[in-house]
Amino acid sequence: MEKIPQHVSIIMDGNGRWAKARGLDRVKGHIEGVESVRACLEAAAEDGVKYLSVYAFSEENWNRPQDEVIALMELMMKAMKQELNTFIDNNIRFMVLGNRARLSEGLNQTIDDMMERTAGNTRCTLILFLSYSGKWDILQAMKKAAAELTPEQLQAMELPDFDRYLVTAGIPDPDLLIRTSGELRISNYLLWQSAYTEFYFTDILWPDFRKPQFREALAEYARRDRRYGKVK
Ligand code: IPE
Ligand code: IPE
Ligand code: MG
């Protein structure tokens, strides 16, 4: 394929509806969704995508029923630990970005350990956005910048300088953003970083989104004409 996006991001949606349609508990949908992350990461690494990021849990998702929140956190902990060796064997760097202060100590320890142990890997970076929201990111960036810079430096700030304070500092903006399950909204995801991202919406529910569906999205991306406001 000619135009491979450098960074593909996914709003993984529809796990609950996938489970409900089968008369299963919502958590079963989340478990099946982990398989889709695995499949998409494999396709991304094979096809030369350098960054795959997935929205795993939003700041708003803390407002879900407590038992679902707990189940999701346990599932993420388990899935991470299970994948560590695969990441090491396949040269995958793993990162978690978001409001880490809201995560449990145990989960934070696992995340730190996994990030450290895969930090030198170069084939593809998998980023899990956990307890993340776009508005939170912009606000924490503003606070960090204000604490670090003099009023003169703040006044002189240019757009690329601001990028350094977002949790995504050093990571290229997503070229392609996929949202599954037919919802046509951004749900407070990468607001700043998706300023010129190509959007791809599909009705497919996340647990059904596997390698062929991922590659179909890449093919659609290759057909897009990115103009960035210019005339081509
Ligand atoms: C996405 O699936 C996973 C998370 C948001 C954690 P949902 O749980 O939102 O599934 P639906 O939208 O209820 O089908
Ligand atoms: C968005 O999905 C967040 C994640 C995929 C983690 P939601 O299912 O929470 O989004 P809304 O509530 O339908 O906007
Ligand atoms: Mg949803």
XYZ file of N, CA, C and O in Angstrom, residues 2-193:
768
model
N 0.449 2.289 -0.704
C 1.310 3.466 -0.871
C 1.331 4.355 0.379
O 2.372 4.558 0.987
N 0.172 4.886 0.758
C 0.149 5.860 1.858
C -0.204 5.197 3.187
O -1.366 4.996 3.501
N 0.814 4.864 3.933
C 0.597 4.251 5.246
C 0.609 5.357 6.298
O 1.561 6.124 6.383
N -0.438 5.470 7.105
C -0.424 6.505 8.148
C 0.641 6.189 9.194
O 0.874 5.030 9.525
N 1.255 7.234 9.698
C 2.287 7.038 10.714
C 1.628 6.704 12.065
O 2.117 5.883 12.816
N 0.512 7.373 12.331
C -0.178 7.187 13.608
C -1.666 6.925 13.363
O -2.365 7.764 12.810
N -2.127 5.764 13.772
C -3.551 5.420 13.698
C -4.097 5.384 15.118
O -3.492 4.787 16.008
N -5.213 6.040 15.337
C -5.827 6.055 16.655
C -7.247 5.497 16.547
O -7.910 5.678 15.528
N -7.683 4.835 17.596
C -9.002 4.191 17.541
C -9.834 4.487 18.790
O -9.359 4.302 19.916
N -11.056 4.950 18.581
C -12.040 5.010 19.669
C -12.771 3.675 19.612
O -13.604 3.437 18.732
N -12.395 2.795 20.525
C -12.911 1.415 20.514
C -14.287 1.425 21.168
O -14.402 1.483 22.385
N -15.326 1.364 20.370
C -16.664 1.492 20.943
C -17.564 0.337 20.490
O -17.403 -0.188 19.392
N -18.501 -0.020 21.341
C -19.507 -1.023 20.978
C -19.367 -2.363 21.681
O -20.082 -3.308 21.344
N -18.481 -2.448 22.663
C -18.309 -3.714 23.398
C -19.590 -4.139 24.103
O -19.966 -5.313 24.091
N -20.265 -3.175 24.732
C -21.481 -3.472 25.482
C -22.584 -3.977 24.570
O -23.261 -4.965 24.879
N -22.758 -3.303 23.431
C -23.802 -3.709 22.484
C -23.497 -5.067 21.870
O -24.393 -5.867 21.619
N -22.221 -5.333 21.646
C -21.798 -6.644 21.114
C -22.210 -7.747 22.091
O -22.752 -8.770 21.695
N -21.981 -7.516 23.373
C -22.321 -8.506 24.398
C -23.835 -8.654 24.533
O -24.370 -9.767 24.577
N -24.520 -7.511 24.557
C -25.976 -7.514 24.735
C -26.664 -8.307 23.621
O -27.599 -9.074 23.884
N -26.171 -8.140 22.402
C -26.754 -8.836 21.255
C -26.635 -10.347 21.397
O -27.355 -11.108 20.741
N -25.688 -10.785 22.214
C -25.483 -12.217 22.436
C -26.015 -12.684 23.776
O -25.753 -13.808 24.203
N -26.711 -11.810 24.475
C -27.238 -12.150 25.791
C -26.154 -12.323 26.839
O -26.339 -13.027 27.831
N -25.017 -11.691 26.614
C -23.887 -11.822 27.547
C -23.739 -10.573 28.401
O -24.285 -9.509 28.092
N -22.966 -10.698 29.451
C -22.639 -9.576 30.314
C -21.735 -8.608 29.540
O -20.924 -9.020 28.711
N -21.855 -7.303 29.815
C -21.063 -6.296 29.111
C -19.562 -6.585 29.180
O -18.820 -6.344 28.222
N -19.142 -7.114 30.328
C -17.707 -7.384 30.513
C -17.180 -8.380 29.473
O -16.040 -8.284 29.026
N -18.044 -9.318 29.057
C -17.643 -10.282 28.017
C -17.290 -9.539 26.723
O -16.388 -9.942 25.989
N -17.997 -8.457 26.471
C -17.701 -7.639 25.297
C -16.331 -6.991 25.410
O -15.581 -6.918 24.438
N -16.003 -6.526 26.618
C -14.689 -5.917 26.825
C -13.577 -6.960 26.661
O -12.531 -6.668 26.074
N -13.837 -8.168 27.162
C -12.838 -9.243 27.037
C -12.586 -9.544 25.559
O -11.442 -9.661 25.121
N -13.663 -9.627 24.790
C -13.526 -9.900 23.358
C -12.835 -8.717 22.657
O -12.094 -8.904 21.688
N -13.061 -7.525 23.180
C -12.428 -6.327 22.619
C -10.913 -6.337 22.728
O -10.220 -5.780 21.871
N -10.397 -6.990 23.760
C -8.938 -7.097 23.914
C -8.343 -7.838 22.713
O -7.274 -7.487 22.218
N -9.081 -8.847 22.224
C -8.612 -9.598 21.042
C -8.511 -8.693 19.822
O -7.629 -8.868 18.980
N -9.408 -7.732 19.736
C -9.363 -6.800 18.604
C -8.136 -5.887 18.692
O -7.538 -5.558 17.672
N -7.782 -5.490 19.914
C -6.565 -4.666 20.077
C -5.359 -5.469 19.596
O -4.517 -4.969 18.851
N -5.309 -6.722 20.014
C -4.205 -7.611 19.629
C -4.117 -7.707 18.103
O -3.043 -7.578 17.523
N -5.262 -7.936 17.461
C -5.299 -8.106 16.003
C -4.868 -6.832 15.288
O -4.076 -6.879 14.345
N -5.380 -5.686 15.751
C -5.039 -4.422 15.088
C -3.567 -4.077 15.287
O -2.923 -3.537 14.384
N -3.033 -4.393 16.468
C -1.607 -4.131 16.707
C -0.756 -4.973 15.765
O 0.233 -4.493 15.206
N -1.158 -6.218 15.584
C -0.419 -7.102 14.686
C -0.430 -6.543 13.267
O 0.615 -6.468 12.611
N -1.608 -6.133 12.817
C -1.727 -5.572 11.461
C -0.924 -4.285 11.351
O -0.222 -4.058 10.353
N -0.994 -3.444 12.381
C -0.265 -2.167 12.355
C 1.235 -2.410 12.234
O 1.911 -1.799 11.401
N 1.748 -3.320 13.052
C 3.185 -3.611 13.027
C 3.587 -4.196 11.677
O 4.604 -3.801 11.091
N 2.769 -5.099 11.155
C 3.077 -5.720 9.855
C 3.067 -4.709 8.719
O 3.862 -4.794 7.799
N 2.164 -3.752 8.791
C 1.993 -2.804 7.684
C 2.852 -1.554 7.807
O 2.794 -0.674 6.960
N 3.616 -1.422 8.876
C 4.529 -0.282 9.006
C 3.930 0.950 9.655
O 4.468 2.054 9.523
N 2.815 0.783 10.361
C 2.260 1.895 11.145
C 3.139 2.040 12.386
O 3.361 1.066 13.101
N 3.656 3.232 12.645
C 4.622 3.392 13.749
C 3.956 3.606 15.107
O 4.534 3.304 16.141
N 2.757 4.170 15.099
C 2.024 4.402 16.353
C 0.586 3.929 16.206
O -0.109 4.342 15.275
N 0.183 3.078 17.138
C -1.225 2.707 17.226
C -1.689 3.143 18.608
O -1.123 2.724 19.622
N -2.684 4.014 18.651
C -3.185 4.420 19.969
C -4.659 4.054 20.078
O -5.399 4.094 19.089
N -5.058 3.671 21.269
C -6.444 3.268 21.485
C -7.014 3.947 22.730
O -6.344 4.066 23.752
N -8.251 4.396 22.588
C -8.963 5.027 23.710
C -9.586 3.896 24.512
O -10.571 3.289 24.086
N -9.005 3.594 25.648
C -9.444 2.437 26.429
C -10.412 2.824 27.543
O -11.278 2.030 27.922
N -10.255 4.036 28.078
C -11.092 4.458 29.208
C -11.029 5.973 29.316
O -9.949 6.543 29.463
N -12.181 6.612 29.249
C -12.200 8.069 29.282
C -12.395 8.561 30.719
O -12.823 7.796 31.592
N -12.112 9.825 30.946
C -12.383 10.403 32.273
C -13.876 10.262 32.596
O -14.248 10.021 33.743
N -14.707 10.368 31.561
C -16.161 10.237 31.746
C -16.554 8.809 32.116
O -17.577 8.585 32.778
N -15.757 7.828 31.684
C -16.099 6.427 31.968
C -16.035 6.085 33.461
O -16.574 5.062 33.893
N -15.405 6.948 34.269
C -15.413 6.735 35.724
C -16.847 6.799 36.261
O -17.122 6.300 37.343
N -17.748 7.415 35.502
C -19.144 7.531 35.944
C -19.992 6.310 35.612
O -21.204 6.319 35.829
N -19.383 5.267 35.080
C -20.135 4.029 34.828
C -20.364 3.305 36.156
O -19.716 3.607 37.147
N -21.280 2.309 36.167
C -21.488 1.546 37.410
C -20.158 1.011 37.938
O -19.304 0.575 37.162
N -20.021 1.065 39.258
C -18.760 0.712 39.902
C -18.262 -0.685 39.523
O -17.067 -0.891 39.317
N -19.184 -1.637 39.390
C -18.717 -3.004 39.073
C -18.128 -3.087 37.675
O -17.178 -3.825 37.433
N -18.653 -2.287 36.736
C -18.064 -2.306 35.392
C -16.689 -1.631 35.401
O -15.750 -2.104 34.752
N -16.572 -0.535 36.157
C -15.272 0.159 36.252
C -14.217 -0.785 36.817
O -13.116 -0.915 36.263
N -14.580 -1.483 37.892
C -13.632 -2.414 38.527
C -13.260 -3.535 37.555
O -12.079 -3.863 37.387
N -14.267 -4.083 36.877
C -14.003 -5.166 35.920
C -13.077 -4.699 34.804
O -12.166 -5.418 34.388
N -13.297 -3.462 34.328
C -12.457 -2.931 33.253
C -11.010 -2.751 33.717
O -10.072 -3.079 32.988
N -10.837 -2.236 34.919
C -9.484 -2.020 35.448
C -8.766 -3.354 35.630
O -7.591 -3.495 35.300
N -9.496 -4.347 36.146
C -8.897 -5.675 36.336
C -8.526 -6.298 34.994
O -7.454 -6.879 34.842
N -9.422 -6.129 34.032
C -9.171 -6.672 32.698
C -7.931 -6.036 32.075
O -7.097 -6.719 31.471
N -7.797 -4.730 32.244
C -6.644 -4.047 31.648
C -5.340 -4.496 32.285
O -4.353 -4.733 31.603
N -5.379 -4.635 33.603
C -4.201 -5.107 34.331
C -3.791 -6.490 33.814
O -2.625 -6.740 33.510
N -4.782 -7.382 33.701
C -4.532 -8.755 33.271
C -3.998 -8.788 31.831
O -3.011 -9.463 31.534
N -4.659 -8.033 30.946
C -4.275 -8.030 29.533
C -2.860 -7.491 29.363
O -2.068 -8.015 28.580
N -2.530 -6.434 30.111
C -1.183 -5.848 30.012
C -0.129 -6.870 30.386
O 0.835 -7.077 29.660
N -0.326 -7.489 31.542
C 0.655 -8.468 32.032
C 0.812 -9.609 31.037
O 1.914 -10.089 30.806
N -0.334 -10.020 30.444
C -0.314 -11.121 29.490
C 0.472 -10.776 28.231
O 1.071 -11.641 27.613
N 0.445 -9.511 27.864
C 1.048 -9.110 26.593
C 2.516 -8.722 26.692
O 3.171 -8.555 25.672
N 3.019 -8.566 27.896
C 4.389 -8.056 28.045
C 5.400 -8.817 27.198
O 6.187 -8.212 26.466
N 5.373 -10.136 27.266
C 6.359 -10.915 26.503
C 6.180 -10.754 24.997
O 7.164 -10.719 24.262
N 4.927 -10.651 24.559
C 4.667 -10.422 23.130
C 5.274 -9.085 22.701
O 5.862 -8.974 21.626
N 5.121 -8.070 23.549
C 5.686 -6.754 23.226
C 7.216 -6.842 23.138
O 7.822 -6.310 22.206
N 7.810 -7.536 24.087
C 9.275 -7.661 24.095
C 9.736 -8.437 22.864
O 10.634 -7.997 22.139
N 9.085 -9.575 22.580
C 9.482 -10.413 21.439
C 9.285 -9.713 20.100
O 9.990 -9.991 19.136
N 8.302 -8.823 20.022
C 7.977 -8.199 18.739
C 8.431 -6.744 18.631
O 8.012 -6.025 17.726
N 9.284 -6.311 19.563
C 9.873 -4.978 19.471
C 8.820 -3.868 19.535
O 8.887 -2.875 18.817
N 7.809 -4.061 20.381
C 6.711 -3.100 20.538
C 6.936 -2.261 21.795
O 7.128 -2.806 22.886
N 6.891 -0.967 21.640
C 6.956 -0.082 22.803
C 5.541 0.134 23.321
O 4.618 0.342 22.533
N 5.389 0.093 24.640
C 4.054 0.233 25.234
C 4.000 1.482 26.105
O 4.908 1.747 26.897
N 2.949 2.247 25.944
C 2.786 3.463 26.746
C 1.347 3.600 27.226
O 0.413 3.193 26.529
N 1.185 4.202 28.389
C -0.148 4.576 28.863
C -0.149 6.079 29.077
O 0.755 6.626 29.713
N -1.139 6.767 28.523
C -1.254 8.211 28.701
C -2.633 8.542 29.249
O -3.636 7.941 28.839
N -2.677 9.490 30.165
C -3.944 9.903 30.754
C -3.725 10.421 32.157
O -2.590 10.674 32.567
N -4.804 10.553 32.887
C -4.757 11.060 34.252
C -4.373 9.919 35.202
O -5.237 9.321 35.844
N -3.079 9.660 35.260
C -2.559 8.504 36.001
C -2.877 8.585 37.494
O -2.936 7.563 38.181
N -3.095 9.787 38.006
C -3.368 9.973 39.443
C -4.648 9.266 39.868
O -4.817 8.939 41.042
N -5.539 9.018 38.928
C -6.807 8.364 39.280
C -6.721 6.843 39.243
O -7.668 6.163 39.615
N -5.600 6.297 38.776
C -5.465 4.839 38.684
C -4.931 4.277 39.998
O -4.263 4.988 40.755
N -5.196 3.017 40.250
C -4.734 2.400 41.500
C -3.216 2.266 41.486
O -2.579 2.264 40.424
N -2.655 2.129 42.693
C -1.206 2.017 42.818
C -0.695 0.778 42.081
O 0.323 0.836 41.384
N -1.430 -0.326 42.224
C -1.016 -1.572 41.572
C -0.990 -1.439 40.057
O -0.036 -1.881 39.408
N -2.017 -0.806 39.520
C -2.082 -0.623 38.070
C -0.961 0.308 37.620
O -0.278 0.040 36.623
N -0.726 1.372 38.370
C 0.349 2.300 38.018
C 1.714 1.623 38.046
O 2.565 1.897 37.193
N 1.914 0.711 38.995
C 3.186 -0.004 39.071
C 3.375 -0.893 37.846
O 4.456 -0.929 37.255
N 2.312 -1.620 37.481
C 2.376 -2.477 36.292
C 2.679 -1.642 35.046
O 3.522 -2.015 34.228
N 2.011 -0.501 34.938
C 2.212 0.372 33.780
C 3.671 0.863 33.726
O 4.325 0.784 32.686
N 4.174 1.349 34.862
C 5.560 1.843 34.900
C 6.541 0.748 34.498
O 7.457 0.982 33.706
N 6.309 -0.442 35.039
C 7.182 -1.575 34.748
C 7.161 -1.894 33.254
O 8.207 -2.072 32.625
N 5.969 -1.929 32.662
C 5.850 -2.269 31.247
C 6.429 -1.193 30.357
O 7.049 -1.479 29.333
N 6.229 0.057 30.750
C 6.777 1.159 29.949
C 8.304 1.144 29.988
O 8.953 1.353 28.970
N 8.851 0.868 31.172
C 10.309 0.808 31.302
C 10.891 -0.320 30.472
O 11.881 -0.133 29.769
N 10.256 -1.481 30.578
C 10.810 -2.668 29.922
C 10.659 -2.665 28.411
O 11.287 -3.474 27.721
N 9.800 -1.799 27.889
C 9.625 -1.751 26.429
C 10.086 -0.417 25.841
O 9.936 -0.180 24.640
N 10.674 0.424 26.694
C 11.019 1.797 26.273
C 11.951 1.848 25.066
O 11.876 2.771 24.254
N 12.825 0.855 24.927
C 13.801 0.889 23.830
C 13.288 0.254 22.549
O 14.011 0.214 21.547
N 12.049 -0.245 22.550
C 11.537 -0.948 21.367
C 11.129 0.044 20.273
O 10.633 1.126 20.563
N 11.349 -0.368 19.033
C 11.277 0.609 17.931
C 10.343 0.249 16.776
O 10.118 1.059 15.896
N 9.802 -0.968 16.757
C 9.015 -1.348 15.579
C 7.699 -0.573 15.514
O 7.318 -0.025 14.475
N 6.997 -0.564 16.624
C 5.704 0.124 16.683
C 5.435 0.498 18.140
O 5.842 -0.229 19.048
N 4.787 1.627 18.361
C 4.415 2.034 19.721
C 2.911 1.869 19.898
O 2.138 2.385 19.090
N 2.532 1.120 20.933
C 1.114 0.995 21.278
C 0.841 1.931 22.452
O 1.474 1.814 23.502
N -0.088 2.853 22.262
C -0.437 3.787 23.334
C -1.863 3.500 23.806
O -2.797 3.467 23.002
N -1.987 3.304 25.103
C -3.300 3.105 25.715
C -3.698 4.420 26.380
O -3.008 4.878 27.291
N -4.785 5.027 25.924
C -5.279 6.230 26.600
C -6.228 5.788 27.703
O -7.288 5.210 27.444
N -5.784 6.038 28.910
C -6.465 5.503 30.088
C -6.768 6.643 31.045
O -5.867 7.395 31.420
N -8.031 6.767 31.442
C -8.459 7.889 32.258
C -8.047 9.188 31.563
O -7.488 10.100 32.166
N -8.322 9.227 30.277
C -7.921 10.361 29.449
C -9.142 11.140 28.989
O -10.207 10.562 28.761
N -8.976 12.448 28.870
C -9.934 13.231 28.098
C -9.190 14.409 27.492
O -8.197 14.875 28.051
N -9.659 14.838 26.339
C -8.985 15.893 25.605
C -8.969 17.212 26.354
O -7.947 17.904 26.410
N -10.083 17.567 26.974
C -10.142 18.840 27.707
C -9.226 18.787 28.928
O -8.554 19.766 29.255
N -9.199 17.636 29.603
C -8.295 17.470 30.751
C -6.848 17.672 30.296
O -6.063 18.344 30.975
N -6.504 17.094 29.148
C -5.135 17.184 28.633
C -4.740 18.651 28.388
O -3.656 19.101 28.788
N -5.629 19.403 27.759
C -5.335 20.808 27.445
C -5.189 21.614 28.738
O -4.278 22.434 28.883
N -6.055 21.307 29.700
C -6.007 22.027 30.976
C -4.720 21.714 31.758
O -4.061 22.626 32.276
N -4.347 20.429 31.797
C -3.122 20.091 32.541
C -1.902 20.676 31.822
O -0.927 21.067 32.473
N -1.944 20.766 30.506
C -0.834 21.363 29.748
C -0.704 22.843 30.099
O 0.408 23.350 30.328
N -1.844 23.503 30.162
C -1.840 24.932 30.491
C -1.252 25.155 31.882
O -0.424 26.037 32.083
N -1.656 24.330 32.835
C -1.160 24.479 34.208
C 0.342 24.213 34.290
O 1.071 24.916 34.990
N 0.781 23.183 33.590
C 2.203 22.830 33.601
C 3.032 23.968 32.998
O 4.072 24.363 33.539
N 2.549 24.488 31.891
C 3.271 25.579 31.222
C 3.328 26.808 32.122
O 4.380 27.443 32.266
N 2.194 27.117 32.768
C 2.136 28.308 33.627
C 3.086 28.178 34.817
O 3.674 29.164 35.276
N 3.238 26.943 35.321
C 4.113 26.719 36.465
C 5.581 26.793 36.073
O 6.433 27.145 36.887
N 5.853 26.467 34.827
C 7.251 26.333 34.392
C 7.805 27.605 33.762
O 8.997 27.875 33.833
N 6.948 28.396 33.153
C 7.414 29.526 32.339
C 7.165 30.870 33.023
O 6.274 31.004 33.855
N 7.958 31.854 32.655
C 7.731 33.228 33.121
C 6.588 33.822 32.293
O 6.283 33.316 31.211
N 5.949 34.899 32.792
C 4.874 35.523 31.996
C 5.350 35.923 30.596
O 4.584 35.795 29.627
N 6.596 36.347 30.477
C 7.136 36.734 29.164
C 7.220 35.514 28.243
O 6.857 35.576 27.064
N 7.705 34.410 28.806
C 7.813 33.175 28.008
C 6.426 32.684 27.584
O 6.244 32.213 26.465
N 5.463 32.815 28.497
C 4.091 32.401 28.174
C 3.534 33.227 27.021
O 2.890 32.703 26.108
N 3.782 34.534 27.071
C 3.297 35.421 26.010
C 3.935 35.094 24.674
O 3.316 35.260 23.621
N 5.184 34.631 24.718
C 5.928 34.358 23.478
C 5.653 32.957 22.934
O 6.165 32.581 21.883
N 4.837 32.199 23.663
C 4.613 30.798 23.288
C 3.991 30.667 21.899
O 3.039 31.350 21.553
N 4.556 29.724 21.126
C 4.014 29.406 19.803
C 3.322 28.039 19.878
O 3.529 27.286 20.826
N 2.545 27.691 18.851
C 1.804 26.428 18.890
C 2.679 25.187 19.153
O 2.324 24.363 20.002
N 3.801 25.021 18.439
C 4.603 23.814 18.714
C 5.127 23.775 20.153
O 5.346 22.689 20.704
N 5.325 24.954 20.778
C 5.789 24.983 22.171
C 4.715 24.401 23.092
O 5.019 23.766 24.099
N 3.462 24.634 22.761
C 2.369 24.143 23.598
C 2.274 22.611 23.551
O 1.983 21.966 24.561
N 2.551 22.044 22.367
C 2.505 20.580 22.197
C 3.348 19.856 23.246
O 3.019 18.745 23.659
N 4.421 20.488 23.669
C 5.349 19.857 24.616
C 4.716 19.604 25.983
O 5.230 18.816 26.766
N 3.632 20.315 26.280
C 3.017 20.182 27.600
C 1.847 19.191 27.625
O 1.359 18.812 28.682
N 1.407 18.791 26.448
C 0.339 17.789 26.380
C 0.925 16.420 26.727
O 2.138 16.217 26.598
N 0.094 15.496 27.166
C 0.644 14.174 27.528
C 1.204 13.450 26.311
O 1.975 12.504 26.450
N 0.832 13.903 25.122
C 1.300 13.282 23.887
C 2.595 13.897 23.374
O 2.978 13.638 22.228
N 3.286 14.692 24.215
C 4.540 15.347 23.801
C 5.464 14.349 23.105
O 5.691 13.257 23.627
N 5.947 14.704 21.933
C 6.898 13.854 21.218
C 6.246 12.819 20.318
O 6.921 12.160 19.529
N 4.928 12.669 20.419
C 4.210 11.698 19.592
C 3.522 12.447 18.458
O 2.843 13.452 18.707
N 3.683 12.005 17.229
C 3.035 12.727 16.124
C 1.509 12.679 16.264
O 0.965 11.702 16.787
N 0.839 13.720 15.810
C -0.626 13.742 15.837
C -1.172 12.571 15.010
O -0.552 12.166 14.029
N -2.343 12.043 15.386
C -2.889 10.932 14.593
C -3.185 11.359 13.158
O -3.716 12.444 12.917
N -2.825 10.502 12.209
C -3.162 10.754 10.806
C -4.566 10.261 10.528
O -5.293 10.857 9.739
N -4.916 9.171 11.186
C -6.209 8.528 10.961
C -6.846 8.210 12.305
O -6.196 7.630 13.177
N -8.101 8.612 12.474
C -8.843 8.276 13.696
C -10.069 7.443 13.329
O -10.922 7.886 12.562
N -10.101 6.238 13.849
C -11.193 5.304 13.582
C -12.143 5.307 14.768
O -11.692 5.301 15.917
N -13.458 5.347 14.523
C -14.402 5.084 15.604
C -15.366 3.992 15.160
O -15.992 4.102 14.110
N -15.484 2.985 15.969
C -16.376 1.870 15.656
C -17.748 2.091 16.289
O -17.952 3.025 17.057
N -18.683 1.253 15.950
C -20.022 1.124 16.535
C -21.032 2.161 16.065
O -22.120 2.243 16.636
N -20.705 2.927 15.045
C -21.691 3.818 14.440
C -21.912 5.148 15.119
O -22.718 5.953 14.657
N -21.224 5.412 16.229
C -21.365 6.721 16.888
C -20.535 7.744 16.124
O -19.384 7.486 15.784
N -21.140 8.915 15.887
C -20.454 9.936 15.094
C -20.043 11.100 15.989
O -20.549 12.207 15.868
N -19.196 10.823 16.958
C -18.719 11.885 17.841
C -17.316 11.561 18.332
O -16.847 10.435 18.223
N -16.676 12.578 18.924
C -15.283 12.430 19.365
C -15.186 12.117 20.853
O -14.135 11.678 21.333
N -16.291 12.279 21.603
C -16.339 11.903 23.025
C -15.122 12.377 23.822
O -14.539 11.607 24.595
N -14.745 13.641 23.628
C -13.671 14.238 24.436
C -12.341 13.491 24.304
O -11.601 13.369 25.280
N -12.049 13.005 23.118
C -10.770 12.302 22.906
C -9.687 13.323 22.554
O -9.647 14.384 23.174
N -8.847 13.047 21.581
C -7.687 13.896 21.281
C -8.123 15.190 20.598
O -7.964 15.340 19.385
N -8.644 16.138 21.355
C -9.246 17.338 20.763
C -8.202 18.197 20.066
O -8.370 18.600 18.920
N -7.132 18.486 20.762
C -6.076 19.340 20.211
C -5.335 18.612 19.084
O -5.094 19.161 18.016
N -5.008 17.348 19.362
C -4.139 16.585 18.457
C -4.833 16.147 17.179
O -4.174 15.740 16.226
